[in-house]
Coordinates of C-alpha atoms in Angstrom, one line a residue:
Chain A
M52 CA 83.9 -23.3 -85.8
Q53 CA 82.0 -26.2 -84.3
Y54 CA 79.8 -25.5 -81.3
L55 CA 79.0 -27.9 -78.6
D56 CA 75.4 -28.4 -77.4
F57 CA 75.8 -26.2 -74.3
E58 CA 77.4 -23.5 -76.5
Q59 CA 74.2 -23.1 -78.6
P60 CA 73.2 -19.8 -77.1
I61 CA 76.7 -18.5 -77.9
A62 CA 76.4 -19.8 -81.4
E63 CA 73.1 -18.0 -82.0
L64 CA 74.5 -14.7 -80.9
E65 CA 77.7 -15.0 -82.9
N66 CA 75.8 -15.9 -86.0
K67 CA 73.6 -12.8 -85.5
I68 CA 76.7 -10.7 -85.2
E69 CA 78.1 -12.1 -88.4
E70 CA 74.9 -11.3 -90.2
L71 CA 74.9 -7.7 -88.9
K72 CA 78.6 -7.3 -89.9
K73 CA 77.7 -8.2 -93.4
L74 CA 74.8 -5.7 -93.4
S75 CA 77.0 -3.1 -91.7
N76 CA 79.5 -3.2 -94.6
V77 CA 76.7 -2.4 -97.0
S78 CA 75.1 0.3 -94.8
D79 CA 78.3 2.2 -94.0
G80 CA 78.6 1.4 -90.3
V81 CA 75.3 2.4 -88.9
L82 CA 74.9 -0.9 -87.2
D83 CA 78.3 -0.7 -85.4
K84 CA 76.7 0.2 -82.1
E85 CA 74.4 -2.7 -82.1
I86 CA 77.3 -5.1 -83.1
E87 CA 79.3 -3.7 -80.2
S88 CA 76.6 -4.3 -77.7
L89 CA 76.0 -7.8 -79.1
N90 CA 79.7 -8.5 -78.7
K91 CA 79.5 -7.5 -75.1
R92 CA 76.5 -9.7 -74.6
V93 CA 78.2 -12.7 -76.1
E94 CA 81.3 -12.2 -74.0
K95 CA 79.2 -12.0 -70.9
L96 CA 77.3 -15.1 -71.9
R97 CA 80.5 -17.0 -72.6
S98 CA 81.9 -16.1 -69.2
S99 CA 78.8 -17.2 -67.4
I100 CA 78.7 -20.5 -69.3
F101 CA 82.4 -21.3 -68.9
E102 CA 82.5 -20.3 -65.2
N103 CA 80.0 -23.0 -64.5
L104 CA 81.0 -25.9 -66.7
T105 CA 79.9 -29.4 -65.6
R106 CA 82.4 -32.2 -65.6
W107 CA 80.8 -33.7 -68.7
Q108 CA 81.0 -30.4 -70.5
R109 CA 84.7 -30.3 -69.8
V110 CA 85.0 -33.8 -71.3
Q111 CA 83.2 -32.5 -74.4
L112 CA 85.7 -29.6 -74.6
A113 CA 88.6 -31.9 -74.2
R114 CA 87.3 -33.8 -77.2
H115 CA 86.5 -30.7 -79.3
P116 CA 87.5 -31.5 -82.9
D117 CA 89.1 -28.1 -83.3
R118 CA 91.3 -28.5 -80.2
P119 CA 95.0 -28.2 -80.7
Y120 CA 96.8 -31.6 -80.7
T121 CA 100.3 -32.6 -79.8
L122 CA 101.9 -31.6 -83.2
D123 CA 100.1 -28.3 -83.1
Y124 CA 101.7 -27.5 -79.8
I125 CA 105.1 -28.8 -80.9
Y126 CA 105.1 -26.5 -84.0
K127 CA 103.9 -23.5 -82.0
I128 CA 106.2 -24.0 -78.9
T129 CA 109.4 -25.5 -80.2
E130 CA 112.1 -24.7 -82.7
N131 CA 114.1 -27.2 -84.7
F132 CA 111.7 -30.2 -84.2
V133 CA 113.3 -33.4 -85.5
E134 CA 110.6 -36.1 -85.5
L135 CA 111.9 -39.6 -84.8
H136 CA 110.1 -42.7 -85.8
G137 CA 109.7 -46.4 -85.0
D138 CA 110.1 -48.8 -82.2
R139 CA 112.8 -50.9 -84.0
Y140 CA 110.8 -54.1 -83.5
Q141 CA 107.6 -53.9 -85.4
S142 CA 106.6 -50.6 -87.0
D143 CA 106.1 -46.8 -86.5
D144 CA 102.9 -46.1 -84.5
K145 CA 101.2 -43.0 -85.8
A146 CA 99.2 -42.5 -82.6
I147 CA 102.3 -41.5 -80.7
V148 CA 104.7 -38.9 -82.1
G149 CA 108.0 -37.7 -80.7
G150 CA 111.4 -36.3 -81.3
F151 CA 114.1 -33.9 -80.2
A152 CA 113.5 -30.1 -80.4
T153 CA 114.5 -26.9 -78.7
I154 CA 112.3 -24.6 -76.6
D155 CA 113.8 -21.2 -76.2
G156 CA 117.1 -22.6 -77.1
Q157 CA 117.0 -25.5 -74.6
S158 CA 117.2 -29.1 -75.9
V159 CA 114.1 -31.2 -75.1
M160 CA 112.6 -34.5 -76.0
I161 CA 108.9 -34.1 -76.7
I162 CA 106.5 -37.0 -77.0
G163 CA 102.7 -37.1 -77.2
H164 CA 99.6 -38.9 -78.4
Q165 CA 98.5 -37.6 -81.8
K166 CA 94.9 -37.4 -83.0
G167 CA 93.8 -36.6 -86.6
R168 CA 91.9 -33.6 -87.8
D169 CA 89.8 -35.1 -90.6
T170 CA 88.3 -38.6 -91.2
Q171 CA 91.4 -39.8 -93.1
Q172 CA 93.8 -38.4 -90.5
R173 CA 91.8 -39.7 -87.7
Q174 CA 92.1 -43.2 -89.0
Y175 CA 95.8 -42.7 -89.8
R176 CA 96.3 -41.7 -86.2
R177 CA 94.0 -44.4 -84.9
F178 CA 92.1 -41.7 -83.0
G179 CA 95.1 -41.2 -80.7
M180 CA 94.9 -44.8 -79.5
A181 CA 98.3 -46.3 -79.5
N182 CA 99.4 -49.9 -80.2
P183 CA 102.3 -51.5 -78.2
E184 CA 104.6 -50.1 -80.9
G185 CA 103.7 -46.6 -79.8
Y186 CA 104.6 -47.3 -76.2
R187 CA 107.8 -49.0 -77.3
K188 CA 108.7 -46.0 -79.5
A189 CA 108.1 -43.7 -76.5
Y190 CA 110.4 -46.0 -74.4
R191 CA 113.1 -45.8 -77.0
L192 CA 112.9 -42.0 -77.2
M193 CA 112.9 -41.5 -73.5
K194 CA 116.0 -43.6 -73.1
L195 CA 117.6 -41.6 -75.9
A196 CA 116.8 -38.4 -74.1
E197 CA 118.3 -39.8 -70.9
K198 CA 121.5 -40.9 -72.8
F199 CA 122.0 -37.3 -74.0
N200 CA 120.9 -35.7 -70.8
V201 CA 117.9 -34.0 -72.3
P202 CA 114.7 -33.2 -70.4
I203 CA 111.5 -35.1 -71.4
I204 CA 108.1 -33.5 -72.0
T205 CA 105.1 -35.7 -72.7
L206 CA 101.7 -34.4 -73.9
L207 CA 98.7 -36.7 -73.1
D208 CA 95.7 -36.8 -75.4
T209 CA 94.2 -40.3 -75.8
P210 CA 90.8 -42.0 -75.4
G211 CA 92.8 -45.1 -74.3
A212 CA 95.3 -47.6 -75.5
Y213 CA 94.0 -49.4 -78.7
P214 CA 91.8 -52.3 -77.7
G215 CA 92.6 -54.4 -80.8
L216 CA 93.4 -58.0 -81.4
E217 CA 96.9 -57.3 -82.7
A218 CA 97.5 -55.0 -79.8
E219 CA 96.9 -57.8 -77.4
E220 CA 98.9 -60.3 -79.5
R221 CA 101.9 -58.0 -79.4
G222 CA 101.7 -57.2 -75.7
Q223 CA 99.8 -54.0 -75.1
A224 CA 99.9 -54.6 -71.3
E225 CA 103.6 -55.5 -71.3
A226 CA 104.5 -52.4 -73.3
I227 CA 102.7 -50.1 -70.9
A228 CA 104.0 -51.9 -67.8
K229 CA 107.6 -51.7 -69.1
N230 CA 107.2 -47.9 -69.7
L231 CA 106.0 -47.4 -66.1
K232 CA 108.9 -49.1 -64.6
M233 CA 111.4 -47.4 -66.9
M234 CA 109.9 -43.9 -66.4
A235 CA 110.3 -44.2 -62.6
M236 CA 114.1 -44.4 -62.9
L237 CA 114.7 -41.8 -65.6
K238 CA 117.7 -39.6 -64.7
V239 CA 116.5 -36.5 -66.5
P240 CA 113.8 -33.9 -65.8
F241 CA 110.4 -35.2 -66.9
L242 CA 107.3 -33.1 -67.3
T243 CA 103.8 -34.3 -68.3
I244 CA 100.9 -32.2 -69.5
V245 CA 97.4 -33.5 -70.2
I246 CA 96.3 -31.5 -73.2
G247 CA 93.0 -33.3 -74.0
E248 CA 91.9 -36.7 -72.9
G249 CA 93.8 -38.7 -70.3
A250 CA 92.2 -42.1 -70.4
S251 CA 93.6 -44.8 -68.3
G252 CA 96.7 -47.0 -68.9
G253 CA 97.0 -45.6 -72.4
A254 CA 97.7 -42.1 -70.9
I255 CA 99.8 -42.9 -67.9
G256 CA 101.9 -45.2 -70.2
I257 CA 103.8 -42.1 -71.2
G258 CA 102.9 -39.9 -68.3
M259 CA 105.0 -40.4 -65.2
G260 CA 106.5 -36.9 -65.0
N261 CA 108.3 -35.4 -62.0
E262 CA 105.6 -32.8 -62.4
V263 CA 102.2 -33.3 -64.0
Y264 CA 99.9 -30.5 -65.2
M265 CA 96.5 -30.5 -66.8
M266 CA 95.0 -27.9 -69.1
E267 CA 91.8 -26.3 -67.8
N268 CA 89.4 -28.2 -70.0
T269 CA 90.8 -31.8 -70.0
W270 CA 90.1 -35.0 -68.2
Y271 CA 92.2 -37.7 -66.7
S272 CA 90.7 -40.9 -65.2
V273 CA 90.9 -44.7 -65.0
I274 CA 88.1 -45.0 -67.4
S275 CA 86.0 -42.9 -69.8
P276 CA 82.6 -41.7 -68.6
E277 CA 80.9 -43.8 -71.3
S278 CA 82.6 -47.1 -70.4
C279 CA 82.1 -46.4 -66.7
S280 CA 78.4 -45.9 -67.4
S281 CA 78.2 -49.1 -69.4
I282 CA 79.9 -51.1 -66.6
L283 CA 78.3 -49.7 -63.5
W284 CA 74.9 -48.7 -64.8
K285 CA 74.7 -51.4 -67.5
T286 CA 73.8 -48.7 -70.1
W287 CA 75.6 -45.9 -72.0
D288 CA 73.1 -43.4 -70.9
Y289 CA 74.7 -42.3 -67.6
K290 CA 77.8 -40.7 -69.0
E291 CA 77.1 -37.3 -67.4
Q292 CA 76.6 -38.9 -64.0
A293 CA 79.7 -41.1 -64.5
A294 CA 81.8 -38.0 -65.4
A295 CA 80.5 -36.3 -62.3
V296 CA 81.3 -39.2 -59.9
L297 CA 84.7 -40.0 -61.5
K298 CA 85.9 -36.5 -60.5
L299 CA 88.0 -36.4 -63.6
T300 CA 88.6 -32.7 -64.3
A301 CA 91.8 -30.6 -63.7
P302 CA 90.5 -28.9 -60.6
D303 CA 89.4 -32.3 -59.2
L304 CA 92.8 -33.8 -59.7
K305 CA 94.5 -30.8 -58.2
E306 CA 92.4 -31.2 -55.2
L307 CA 93.2 -34.9 -55.0
K308 CA 96.9 -33.9 -55.2
V309 CA 97.4 -36.1 -58.3
I310 CA 98.5 -33.2 -60.4
D311 CA 100.7 -30.1 -59.6
G312 CA 98.6 -27.5 -61.3
V313 CA 96.1 -26.4 -63.9
I314 CA 97.2 -24.6 -67.1
P315 CA 94.6 -21.9 -68.0
E316 CA 93.0 -21.9 -71.4
P317 CA 91.6 -19.0 -73.4
L318 CA 88.0 -18.2 -72.6
G319 CA 85.8 -20.7 -74.5
G320 CA 88.5 -23.4 -74.6
A321 CA 91.9 -24.0 -76.2
H322 CA 90.3 -24.5 -79.7
R323 CA 89.2 -20.9 -79.7
D324 CA 92.7 -19.6 -79.8
H325 CA 95.5 -22.1 -80.5
D326 CA 98.3 -19.4 -80.1
A327 CA 97.1 -18.3 -76.7
A328 CA 96.7 -22.0 -75.5
A329 CA 100.2 -22.8 -76.8
D330 CA 101.6 -19.7 -75.0
E331 CA 100.2 -20.9 -71.7
V332 CA 101.6 -24.4 -72.2
K333 CA 105.0 -22.9 -73.1
K334 CA 105.0 -20.7 -70.1
Q335 CA 104.5 -23.7 -67.8
I336 CA 107.1 -25.8 -69.6
L337 CA 109.8 -23.1 -69.2
K338 CA 108.9 -22.6 -65.5
S339 CA 108.9 -26.4 -64.8
L340 CA 112.2 -27.0 -66.7
K341 CA 113.9 -24.2 -64.8
K342 CA 113.0 -25.8 -61.5
L343 CA 113.6 -29.5 -62.5
K344 CA 116.9 -28.8 -64.3
K345 CA 118.3 -27.7 -60.9
M346 CA 117.8 -31.2 -59.5
K347 CA 120.5 -33.9 -59.7
P348 CA 119.6 -37.2 -61.3
E349 CA 119.4 -39.1 -58.0
K350 CA 117.1 -36.4 -56.7
L351 CA 114.9 -36.5 -59.8
I352 CA 114.4 -40.3 -59.4
E353 CA 113.8 -40.0 -55.6
Q354 CA 111.3 -37.2 -56.1
R355 CA 109.5 -39.1 -58.8
I356 CA 109.3 -42.4 -56.9
E357 CA 108.2 -40.6 -53.8
K358 CA 105.5 -38.7 -55.7
Y359 CA 103.9 -41.9 -57.2
A360 CA 104.5 -44.0 -54.1
S361 CA 102.4 -41.6 -52.0
M362 CA 99.4 -41.8 -54.4
G363 CA 96.2 -43.2 -53.1
Q364 CA 94.0 -42.7 -50.0
W365 CA 93.4 -45.2 -47.2
K366 CA 92.9 -45.2 -43.5
T367 CA 95.3 -46.9 -41.0
V368 CA 93.5 -49.0 -38.4
K369 CA 95.4 -50.4 -35.5
Chain B
M211 CA 97.0 -89.6 -52.3
S212 CA 98.2 -86.1 -53.3
W213 CA 101.6 -84.8 -52.5
F214 CA 100.1 -82.0 -50.5
K215 CA 98.0 -82.6 -47.4
R216 CA 95.9 -79.9 -45.9
K217 CA 96.7 -79.3 -42.2
D218 CA 93.7 -77.2 -41.3
E219 CA 90.5 -79.0 -42.0
N220 CA 88.2 -76.1 -41.1
I221 CA 89.1 -73.6 -43.8
Q222 CA 86.0 -71.8 -44.9
T223 CA 85.5 -71.0 -48.6
N224 CA 85.6 -67.3 -49.5
T225 CA 83.6 -67.1 -52.6
R226 CA 80.3 -68.7 -53.2
K227 CA 80.2 -68.6 -56.9
E228 CA 83.6 -70.1 -57.6
M229 CA 83.5 -72.4 -54.5
P230 CA 80.1 -74.0 -54.6
E231 CA 78.7 -75.4 -51.3
G232 CA 77.8 -79.0 -51.1
V233 CA 79.7 -82.2 -51.1
W234 CA 79.5 -82.9 -54.9
I235 CA 80.8 -80.2 -57.1
K236 CA 80.2 -79.8 -60.8
V237 CA 83.2 -79.1 -63.1
P238 CA 81.9 -76.3 -65.4
T239 CA 84.0 -77.4 -68.4
T240 CA 83.1 -81.1 -68.4
G241 CA 79.8 -81.2 -66.5
E242 CA 81.2 -84.1 -64.5
T243 CA 80.8 -84.0 -60.7
I244 CA 83.6 -84.5 -58.2
H245 CA 83.6 -85.0 -54.5
K246 CA 84.7 -81.9 -52.5
R247 CA 87.2 -83.8 -50.5
E248 CA 89.0 -85.0 -53.6
L249 CA 89.0 -81.5 -55.1
E250 CA 90.4 -80.1 -51.9
D251 CA 93.1 -82.7 -51.8
N252 CA 94.1 -81.7 -55.3
L253 CA 94.2 -78.0 -54.5
W254 CA 90.9 -77.3 -56.2
V255 CA 92.1 -78.6 -59.6
D256 CA 89.9 -81.2 -61.2
P257 CA 92.2 -84.3 -61.5
L258 CA 90.5 -85.5 -64.6
S259 CA 90.3 -82.4 -66.8
G260 CA 92.8 -80.2 -65.1
Y261 CA 90.2 -77.4 -64.7
H262 CA 91.4 -74.9 -62.1
F263 CA 88.7 -73.7 -59.8
R264 CA 89.3 -70.2 -58.6
I265 CA 90.7 -69.9 -55.1
G266 CA 91.6 -66.9 -53.0
S267 CA 94.5 -65.6 -50.9
E268 CA 93.7 -67.9 -47.9
K269 CA 94.2 -71.1 -50.0
Y270 CA 97.2 -69.8 -51.9
F271 CA 98.9 -68.9 -48.7
D272 CA 98.1 -72.3 -47.4
I273 CA 99.5 -73.9 -50.5
I274 CA 102.7 -71.9 -50.7
F275 CA 103.8 -71.4 -47.1
D276 CA 105.3 -74.3 -45.2
N277 CA 102.7 -75.7 -42.8
G278 CA 100.4 -72.9 -43.9
K279 CA 102.3 -70.6 -41.5
F280 CA 102.9 -67.0 -42.3
K281 CA 102.9 -63.5 -40.9
E282 CA 100.4 -61.1 -42.4
L283 CA 101.5 -57.5 -43.3
G284 CA 99.5 -54.5 -44.2
Q285 CA 96.2 -55.5 -42.5
E286 CA 96.2 -52.0 -40.8
I287 CA 95.7 -50.5 -44.3
Q288 CA 92.0 -50.2 -44.8
P289 CA 89.8 -48.8 -47.6
T290 CA 88.0 -45.5 -47.6
D291 CA 85.8 -43.7 -50.1
P292 CA 88.1 -40.8 -51.2
L293 CA 85.8 -39.6 -54.0
N294 CA 82.4 -40.1 -52.3
F295 CA 81.6 -42.3 -55.2
E296 CA 78.1 -43.4 -56.0
D297 CA 76.7 -45.2 -59.0
R298 CA 73.6 -47.3 -58.5
K299 CA 75.1 -48.0 -55.1
K300 CA 77.4 -46.1 -52.8
Y301 CA 81.0 -47.2 -52.8
K302 CA 80.9 -47.1 -49.0
D303 CA 78.1 -49.6 -49.0
R304 CA 79.7 -51.7 -51.6
L305 CA 82.9 -52.0 -49.5
K306 CA 80.9 -53.0 -46.5
E307 CA 78.9 -55.5 -48.4
Y308 CA 82.0 -57.2 -49.8
Q309 CA 83.7 -57.1 -46.5
D310 CA 80.8 -58.9 -44.9
K311 CA 80.4 -61.3 -47.7
T312 CA 84.0 -62.3 -48.0
G313 CA 85.5 -61.7 -44.6
L314 CA 88.3 -59.8 -46.4
S315 CA 89.0 -56.1 -45.9
D316 CA 90.1 -55.4 -49.6
A317 CA 91.3 -57.3 -52.7
A318 CA 94.9 -58.1 -51.8
R319 CA 96.7 -59.6 -48.8
V320 CA 100.4 -59.9 -48.0
G321 CA 102.1 -62.8 -46.2
V322 CA 105.6 -63.4 -45.1
G323 CA 106.8 -66.9 -44.4
K324 CA 108.8 -69.8 -45.8
M325 CA 108.3 -71.9 -49.0
N326 CA 110.2 -75.2 -48.7
K327 CA 112.4 -73.3 -46.1
L328 CA 113.1 -70.4 -48.4
D329 CA 112.1 -67.0 -47.0
L330 CA 109.4 -65.5 -49.2
V331 CA 107.0 -62.6 -49.5
V332 CA 103.7 -63.4 -51.2
A333 CA 101.1 -60.8 -52.1
C334 CA 97.9 -62.4 -53.3
M335 CA 94.8 -60.7 -54.8
D336 CA 91.3 -61.9 -54.2
F337 CA 88.9 -61.8 -57.1
S338 CA 86.0 -62.3 -54.7
F339 CA 86.4 -58.8 -53.4
I340 CA 84.9 -56.4 -56.0
G341 CA 86.4 -58.4 -58.9
G342 CA 89.9 -58.3 -57.5
S343 CA 90.0 -54.6 -58.5
M344 CA 93.0 -52.5 -57.7
G345 CA 92.4 -49.4 -55.6
S346 CA 94.5 -47.5 -53.1
V347 CA 94.6 -50.3 -50.5
V348 CA 95.7 -52.9 -53.0
G349 CA 98.4 -50.5 -54.2
E350 CA 99.6 -49.7 -50.7
R351 CA 99.6 -53.3 -49.5
L352 CA 101.6 -54.4 -52.6
G353 CA 103.9 -51.5 -51.9
I354 CA 104.4 -52.9 -48.4
A355 CA 105.1 -56.3 -49.9
I356 CA 107.6 -54.9 -52.4
D357 CA 109.4 -52.8 -49.8
H358 CA 109.6 -55.7 -47.4
A359 CA 111.2 -57.9 -50.2
R360 CA 113.6 -55.1 -51.0
E361 CA 114.7 -54.2 -47.5
N362 CA 115.1 -57.8 -46.4
K363 CA 116.3 -59.2 -49.7
I364 CA 113.6 -61.8 -49.7
P365 CA 112.1 -63.1 -53.0
L366 CA 108.6 -61.8 -53.9
I367 CA 105.7 -63.5 -55.5
I368 CA 102.6 -61.5 -56.6
I369 CA 99.5 -63.6 -57.4
S370 CA 97.1 -61.7 -59.6
Q371 CA 93.4 -62.3 -60.1
T372 CA 91.6 -59.2 -61.1
G373 CA 89.4 -57.4 -63.6
G374 CA 91.8 -54.4 -63.4
A375 CA 91.7 -51.0 -61.7
R376 CA 88.9 -50.1 -59.3
M377 CA 86.6 -47.6 -61.0
M378 CA 85.2 -46.2 -57.7
E379 CA 88.6 -44.7 -56.9
S380 CA 89.0 -43.2 -60.4
V381 CA 92.4 -41.6 -61.1
L382 CA 93.7 -42.8 -57.7
S383 CA 93.3 -46.4 -58.9
L384 CA 95.1 -45.5 -62.1
M385 CA 98.0 -44.0 -60.1
Q386 CA 98.4 -47.4 -58.4
M387 CA 99.9 -48.7 -61.7
A388 CA 102.6 -46.0 -61.5
K389 CA 103.1 -46.6 -57.8
T390 CA 103.6 -50.4 -57.9
S391 CA 105.8 -50.2 -61.0
A392 CA 108.0 -47.5 -59.4
K393 CA 108.4 -49.7 -56.4
L394 CA 109.3 -52.7 -58.6
A395 CA 111.9 -50.6 -60.3
Q396 CA 113.5 -50.0 -56.9
L397 CA 113.3 -53.8 -56.2
E398 CA 115.1 -54.4 -59.5
E399 CA 118.0 -52.3 -58.3
E400 CA 118.6 -54.8 -55.4
N401 CA 118.5 -57.9 -57.7
V402 CA 115.8 -59.5 -55.6
P403 CA 113.8 -62.0 -57.6
Y404 CA 110.2 -61.2 -58.4
I405 CA 107.8 -63.8 -59.7
S406 CA 104.5 -62.7 -61.2
Y407 CA 102.0 -65.6 -61.0
M408 CA 98.8 -64.9 -63.0
T409 CA 95.6 -66.7 -62.4
D410 CA 92.2 -66.4 -64.0
P411 CA 91.5 -63.6 -64.8
T412 CA 94.3 -61.1 -64.9
T413 CA 93.3 -58.1 -67.0
G414 CA 93.3 -54.3 -67.3
G415 CA 95.6 -52.0 -65.3
V416 CA 97.0 -54.8 -63.2
T417 CA 98.3 -56.7 -66.3
A418 CA 99.6 -53.3 -67.6
S419 CA 101.7 -52.8 -64.5
Y420 CA 103.1 -55.4 -61.9
A421 CA 101.6 -58.5 -63.5
M422 CA 103.7 -58.2 -66.6
L423 CA 106.9 -57.0 -64.8
G424 CA 108.0 -60.2 -63.2
D425 CA 111.6 -61.4 -63.7
F426 CA 109.5 -64.5 -64.3
N427 CA 106.0 -64.2 -65.7
I428 CA 104.1 -67.4 -64.9
A429 CA 100.5 -68.4 -65.2
E430 CA 98.0 -71.1 -64.3
P431 CA 96.7 -73.2 -67.2
G432 CA 93.8 -71.7 -69.0
A433 CA 93.9 -68.3 -67.2
L434 CA 92.5 -65.3 -69.1
I435 CA 95.2 -62.7 -69.3
G436 CA 95.0 -59.5 -71.3
F437 CA 94.9 -55.7 -71.3
A438 CA 91.5 -54.9 -72.8
G439 CA 88.6 -57.3 -72.0
P440 CA 87.4 -59.7 -74.8
R441 CA 84.0 -57.9 -75.1
V442 CA 85.7 -54.6 -75.8
I443 CA 88.0 -56.1 -78.4
R444 CA 85.1 -57.8 -80.1
Q445 CA 83.4 -54.5 -80.4
T446 CA 86.5 -52.8 -81.8
I447 CA 87.2 -55.4 -84.5
G448 CA 83.6 -56.3 -85.2
R449 CA 84.1 -60.0 -85.4
D450 CA 84.5 -63.0 -83.2
L451 CA 87.8 -63.6 -81.4
P452 CA 90.0 -66.6 -82.3
E453 CA 89.7 -69.7 -80.2
G454 CA 92.0 -69.6 -77.2
F455 CA 92.6 -65.8 -77.5
Q456 CA 94.1 -64.2 -74.4
T457 CA 94.5 -67.5 -72.6
A458 CA 97.7 -68.3 -70.7
E459 CA 98.6 -70.7 -73.5
Y460 CA 98.2 -67.9 -76.1
L461 CA 100.4 -65.6 -74.1
L462 CA 103.1 -68.3 -73.8
E463 CA 103.0 -68.8 -77.5
H464 CA 103.4 -65.1 -78.1
G465 CA 106.4 -64.8 -75.8
F466 CA 104.9 -63.1 -72.7
L467 CA 105.2 -65.9 -70.2
D468 CA 108.1 -68.0 -69.1
F469 CA 106.0 -71.0 -68.5
I470 CA 102.6 -72.3 -67.4
V471 CA 102.4 -74.5 -64.3
P472 CA 99.4 -76.3 -62.8
R473 CA 98.6 -75.2 -59.3
T474 CA 99.5 -78.7 -58.0
K475 CA 103.1 -78.3 -59.2
M476 CA 103.5 -74.6 -58.6
K477 CA 105.2 -74.8 -55.2
A478 CA 107.8 -77.3 -56.2
K479 CA 108.6 -75.6 -59.5
L480 CA 108.9 -72.1 -58.0
T481 CA 111.1 -73.5 -55.3
K482 CA 113.4 -75.1 -57.8
L483 CA 113.7 -71.9 -59.8
L484 CA 114.3 -69.7 -56.8
K485 CA 116.9 -72.0 -55.4
I486 CA 118.9 -71.8 -58.7
V487 CA 118.8 -68.0 -58.9
L488 CA 119.6 -67.6 -55.1
H489 CA 122.5 -70.2 -55.4
K490 CA 120.9 -72.3 -52.6
H491 CA 121.6 -75.9 -53.5

């Protein structure tokens, strides 16, 4: 388990408990009482730290290297996953995965950004940063879902669309723009969940659900705190402040009415208990599908367009 | 003598940097100087080199609409500071500062009028207002333009000049990509023509939404057009970018533009195109 900087006090206590446990095995359980009291202390400590997370700390949790990724959720939540590949023009982008599956016996199309777990996998998945081919694959899969009247679920987890030379050459902007316009008119129920990082156009490029949820320790913004710092403060050093002013956490977006709700995570973050995190995500999916599947295609489109058309805040001056 | 004659001689310039004061103006690409009157008569395009000086909504409206006449929509929509955003400056103060400096209330305006007698809705961004960044007001005003085009079946032109989404409105700016694209999807249903006219620069979330969604994607010569900025891409790939990368000419070559047209020929060419698709001969 990797500990984040602000989790150091937890790490120290947990290491101590581990040591005592080893000793306890040797000494026939005389240390059990002490271990129990330390366990209580660590739980208390964890609660107090996680009740008062700063926005930057949530960004750190959203990027935790042990956090469950799209395929982890897919394998834990769905049955019969059939992964589908390729945009039919250029290649198969590994930074976005998707395919048909069933969830509790219901057919779904599930698509998400995919990050890698180790160095090799991270490069293979391009750190979850998709090229135009990724967005075009998502386009194709969403239209397939519509054709077969299957609800769509997208899981967002990207530090942004890939800012590379070939990405520009092959129309990164055009690929994302086309997706936005297409997603508005989809005739099937469409649910979006931010499971990690939701950075800018790269995130919303597959994220125009009828309902949008964020997991408790995720972020969603027009720009990453680091890039925001470098542009507005002209240095990378103000990422904490940038995270604070960008108001990019799940509770922030709920308050801004950009998302429909926050999906709770196990104490300490989703990476602490993948099964528990997946259970919560599944619960929300089933709840949302039940509601959205009752809506007729025209109503789904109307609701979606109305939802996004009403986004933004301004004043009206006569 | 240019084909276009300015009616109103007292038009003030919006932006100091792009529109230098003084009678003689230096062309940045060639270093030559040109008389302001000559430049104005040629719609702020250097007749020698073809360099396009950046102009804002006021001048584009003047160029496009017959006799410079149009009705403005969406002026009542005004910016606020929804997130109480503060970096080295408060967003509130920044808004005020740009409003005072430019005389604009935000980075896009909407005009309804006629272009060579064709009814037309034009939404035009202003780079001089916080880098032409797209926040809630830009999104809402564009929404008004798109709705007006759809409800009245009038062709729409959106003129982009922008660094992308407005950071100071964070996720609300991001949502404007979805908002404008959704409205364009509705416009599509009515078969109303939409022309996206990209000027220097058109980048970020604007390119990745309405700018790339035209029935016709058109650009001014030499305009920088892209998703990620050149600096970011250079950092990613760790080497210099090829000559002409992300220019209008580059995009045309890669299949993302229908054509490039100089500002001086834009009105005539767009009229010709619209007349064909509207069957008005």
